[in-house]
Coordinates of C-alpha atoms in Angstrom, one line a residue:
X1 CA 18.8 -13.1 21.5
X2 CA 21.6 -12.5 24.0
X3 CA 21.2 -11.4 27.5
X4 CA 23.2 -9.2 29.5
X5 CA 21.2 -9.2 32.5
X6 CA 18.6 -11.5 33.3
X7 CA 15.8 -10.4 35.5
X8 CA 15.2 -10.3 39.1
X9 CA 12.3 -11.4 41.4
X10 CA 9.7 -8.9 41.8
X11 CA 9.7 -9.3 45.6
X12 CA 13.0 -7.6 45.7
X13 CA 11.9 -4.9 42.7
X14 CA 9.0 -4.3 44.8
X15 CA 10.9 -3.7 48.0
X16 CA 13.5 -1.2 46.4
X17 CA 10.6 0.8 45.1
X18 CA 8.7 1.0 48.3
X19 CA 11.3 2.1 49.9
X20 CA 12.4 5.1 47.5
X21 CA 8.4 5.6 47.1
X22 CA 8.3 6.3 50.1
X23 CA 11.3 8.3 51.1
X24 CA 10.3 10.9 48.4
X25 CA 6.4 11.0 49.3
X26 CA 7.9 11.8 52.9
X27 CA 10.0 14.4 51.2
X28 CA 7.1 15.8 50.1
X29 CA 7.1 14.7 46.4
X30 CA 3.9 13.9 44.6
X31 CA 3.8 11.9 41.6
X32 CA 1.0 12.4 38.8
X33 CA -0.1 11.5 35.7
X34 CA 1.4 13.8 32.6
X35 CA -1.6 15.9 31.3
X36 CA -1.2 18.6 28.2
X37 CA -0.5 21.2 30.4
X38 CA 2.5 20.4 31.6
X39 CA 3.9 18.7 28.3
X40 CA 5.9 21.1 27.2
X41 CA 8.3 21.8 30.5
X42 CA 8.4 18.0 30.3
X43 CA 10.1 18.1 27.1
X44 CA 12.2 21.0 28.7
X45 CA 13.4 18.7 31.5
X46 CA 14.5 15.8 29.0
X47 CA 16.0 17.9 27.1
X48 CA 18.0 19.9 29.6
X49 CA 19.2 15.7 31.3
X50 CA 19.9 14.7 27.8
X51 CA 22.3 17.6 27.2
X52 CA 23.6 17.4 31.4
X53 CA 26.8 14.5 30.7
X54 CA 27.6 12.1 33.2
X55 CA 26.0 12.9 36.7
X56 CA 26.8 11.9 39.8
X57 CA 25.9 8.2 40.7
X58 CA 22.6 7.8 41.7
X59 CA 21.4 5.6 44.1
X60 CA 21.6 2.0 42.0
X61 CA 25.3 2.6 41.4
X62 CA 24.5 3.8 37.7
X63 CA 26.4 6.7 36.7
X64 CA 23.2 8.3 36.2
X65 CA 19.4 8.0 36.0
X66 CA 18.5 9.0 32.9
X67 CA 18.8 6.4 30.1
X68 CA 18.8 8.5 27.4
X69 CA 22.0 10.3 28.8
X70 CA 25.6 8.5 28.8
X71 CA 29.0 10.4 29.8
X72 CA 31.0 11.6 27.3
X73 CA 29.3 11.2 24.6
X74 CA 26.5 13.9 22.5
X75 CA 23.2 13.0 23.3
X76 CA 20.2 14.0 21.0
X77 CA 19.3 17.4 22.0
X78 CA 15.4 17.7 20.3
X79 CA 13.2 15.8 21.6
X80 CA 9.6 16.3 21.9
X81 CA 6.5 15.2 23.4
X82 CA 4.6 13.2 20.6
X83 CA 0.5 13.7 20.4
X84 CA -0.3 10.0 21.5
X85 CA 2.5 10.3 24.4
X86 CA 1.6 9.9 28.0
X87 CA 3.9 8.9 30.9
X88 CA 4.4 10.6 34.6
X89 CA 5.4 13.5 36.3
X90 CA 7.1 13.7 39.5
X91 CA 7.3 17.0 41.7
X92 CA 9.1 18.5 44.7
X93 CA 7.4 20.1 47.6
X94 CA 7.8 23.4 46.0
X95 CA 6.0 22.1 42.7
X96 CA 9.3 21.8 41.4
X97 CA 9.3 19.3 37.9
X98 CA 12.0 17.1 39.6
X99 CA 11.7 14.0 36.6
X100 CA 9.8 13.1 34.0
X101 CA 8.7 9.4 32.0
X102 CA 7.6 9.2 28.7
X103 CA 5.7 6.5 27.4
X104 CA 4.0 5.6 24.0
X105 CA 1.5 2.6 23.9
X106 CA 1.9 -0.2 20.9
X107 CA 0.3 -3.2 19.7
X108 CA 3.0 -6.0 20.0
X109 CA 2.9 -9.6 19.0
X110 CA 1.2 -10.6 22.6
X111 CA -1.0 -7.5 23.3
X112 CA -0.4 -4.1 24.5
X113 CA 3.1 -2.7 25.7
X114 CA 4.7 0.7 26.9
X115 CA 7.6 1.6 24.8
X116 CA 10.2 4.3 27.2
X117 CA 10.4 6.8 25.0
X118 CA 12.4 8.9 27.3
X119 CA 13.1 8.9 31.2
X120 CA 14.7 11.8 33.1
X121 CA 15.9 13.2 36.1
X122 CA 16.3 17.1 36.5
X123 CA 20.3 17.4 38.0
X124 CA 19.4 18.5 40.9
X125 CA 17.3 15.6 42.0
X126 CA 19.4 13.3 41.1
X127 CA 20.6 10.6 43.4
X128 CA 17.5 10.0 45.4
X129 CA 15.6 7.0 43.4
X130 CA 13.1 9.3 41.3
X131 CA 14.1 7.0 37.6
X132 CA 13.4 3.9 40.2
X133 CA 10.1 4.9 41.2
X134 CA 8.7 6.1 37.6
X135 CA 9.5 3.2 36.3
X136 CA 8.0 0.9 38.9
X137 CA 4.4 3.4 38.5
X138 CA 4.5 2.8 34.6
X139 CA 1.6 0.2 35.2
X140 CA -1.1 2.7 36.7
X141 CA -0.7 4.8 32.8
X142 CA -2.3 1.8 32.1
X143 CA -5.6 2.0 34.2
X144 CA -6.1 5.5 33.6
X145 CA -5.7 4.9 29.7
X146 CA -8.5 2.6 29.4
X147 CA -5.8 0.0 28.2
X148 CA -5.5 -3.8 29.7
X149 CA -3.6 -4.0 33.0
X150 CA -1.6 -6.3 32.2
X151 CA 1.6 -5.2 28.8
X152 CA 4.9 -5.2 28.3
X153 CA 7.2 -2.8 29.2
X154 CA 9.9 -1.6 27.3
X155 CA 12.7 0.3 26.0
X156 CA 15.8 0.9 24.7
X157 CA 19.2 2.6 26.9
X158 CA 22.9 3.1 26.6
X159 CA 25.0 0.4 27.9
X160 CA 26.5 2.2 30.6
X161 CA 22.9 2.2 32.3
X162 CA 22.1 -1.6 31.8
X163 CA 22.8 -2.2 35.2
X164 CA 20.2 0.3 36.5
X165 CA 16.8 -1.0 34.3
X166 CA 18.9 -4.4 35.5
X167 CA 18.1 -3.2 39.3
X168 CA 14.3 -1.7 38.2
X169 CA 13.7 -6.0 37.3
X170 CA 14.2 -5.9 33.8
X171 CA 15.3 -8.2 31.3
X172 CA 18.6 -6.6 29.1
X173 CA 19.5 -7.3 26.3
X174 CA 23.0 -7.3 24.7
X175 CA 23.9 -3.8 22.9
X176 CA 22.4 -4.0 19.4
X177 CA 20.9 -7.1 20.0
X178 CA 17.3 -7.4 19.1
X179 CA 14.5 -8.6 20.9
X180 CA 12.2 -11.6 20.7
X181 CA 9.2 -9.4 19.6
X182 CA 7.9 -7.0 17.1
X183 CA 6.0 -3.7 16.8
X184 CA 4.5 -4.2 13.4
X185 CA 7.4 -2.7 12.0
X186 CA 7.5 0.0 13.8
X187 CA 10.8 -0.6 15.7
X188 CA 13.0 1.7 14.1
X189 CA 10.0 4.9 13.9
X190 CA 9.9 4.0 17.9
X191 CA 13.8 4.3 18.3
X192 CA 14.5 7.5 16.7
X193 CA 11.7 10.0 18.4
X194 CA 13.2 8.4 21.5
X195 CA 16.1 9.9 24.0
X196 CA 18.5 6.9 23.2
X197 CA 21.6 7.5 21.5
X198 CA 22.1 5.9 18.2
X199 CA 24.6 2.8 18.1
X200 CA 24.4 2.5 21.9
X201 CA 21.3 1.1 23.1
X202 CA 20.2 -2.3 25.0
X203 CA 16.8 -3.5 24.9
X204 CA 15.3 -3.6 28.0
X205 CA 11.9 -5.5 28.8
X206 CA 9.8 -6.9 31.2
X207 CA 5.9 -7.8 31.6
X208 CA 3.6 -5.6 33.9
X209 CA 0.2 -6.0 35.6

């Protein structure tokens, strides 16, 4: 197992979160749990990111948020919302969809964990720390699925946006590299419903309470 970025202390995760958490609550943006309903215009918005190229840097430094988008190169353009799928929604003022994330639990070797199976920012919200703040609320799908509180969470994105799940206080892996646990052999199954682009994704992982 090779790392390309190690993790960082959740003091300063925390405090980067807070902060855009709260810029955007003050913006008026609520965030909620995905429910059937709105499933479907989730998909919409993943799908629209996956097929938007580059974007402009958001507010990590990454060239976008959406790791299953990279610049300049053809991202998969059909995905859709899987029955067992949950994940959160995150809304302007207006009731706007401004982002989406996409989860999938899975028994690992230690437990329960949260595979990404897609993350994404509408363009025009870009910029403002919606990817950040998703990803730091993962946990709560948690509670309100009956699951343990405490799993894994992970996924898989292009190597141009290491440096952003870097920031959010994961773990990253080397491109192609694989990590140090299993899905019952599931891995691959996982990887191809997902928005990641084949031959260019990093594992990225890191445990949640």
């Amino acid at each position: 197992m090779a790392i390309l970025y190690p993790g960082l202390h959740n003091d300063a995760v925390k405090k980067r979160h807070v902060r855009w958490a709260q810029t955007l609550v003050d913006a008026g943006f609520s965030f909620d749990l995905l429910v059937d309903k709105g499933r479907e215009e989730t998909a919409a918005l993943i799908r629209e990111a996956l097929d938007t190229p580059g974007g402009q840097p958001d507010s990590t430094g990454a060239r976008s948020d959406t790791p299953g988008a990279q610049p300049d190169s053809a991202a998969p353009t059909g995905f859709a919302l899987e029955p067992q799928d949950t994940g959160l929604v995150v809304r302007d003022a207006s009731g706007t969809l401004a982002g989406a994330l996409v989860l999938t639990a899975v028994s690992y070797d230690n437990g329960t964990a949260l595979f990404v199976r897609a993350l994404a920012t509408a363009p025009g919200f870009r910029s403002r720390g919606i990817a950040t703040v998703l990803l730091g609320l993962a946990p709560q799908v948690l509670g309100q699925a009956g699951l343990p509180t405490r799993a894994l969470l992970t996924g898989a994105a292009p190597e141009a946006l290491a440096g952003f799940v870097h920031r959010a206080g994961f773990v990253v892996l080397e491109n192609g590299d694989e990590p140090p646990f299993t899905f019952g052999g599931i891995e691959d199954e996982l990887l191809a419903s997902s928005a990641t682009i084949p031959g260019d994704r990093c594992w990225f992982f890191k445990e949640v309470a």
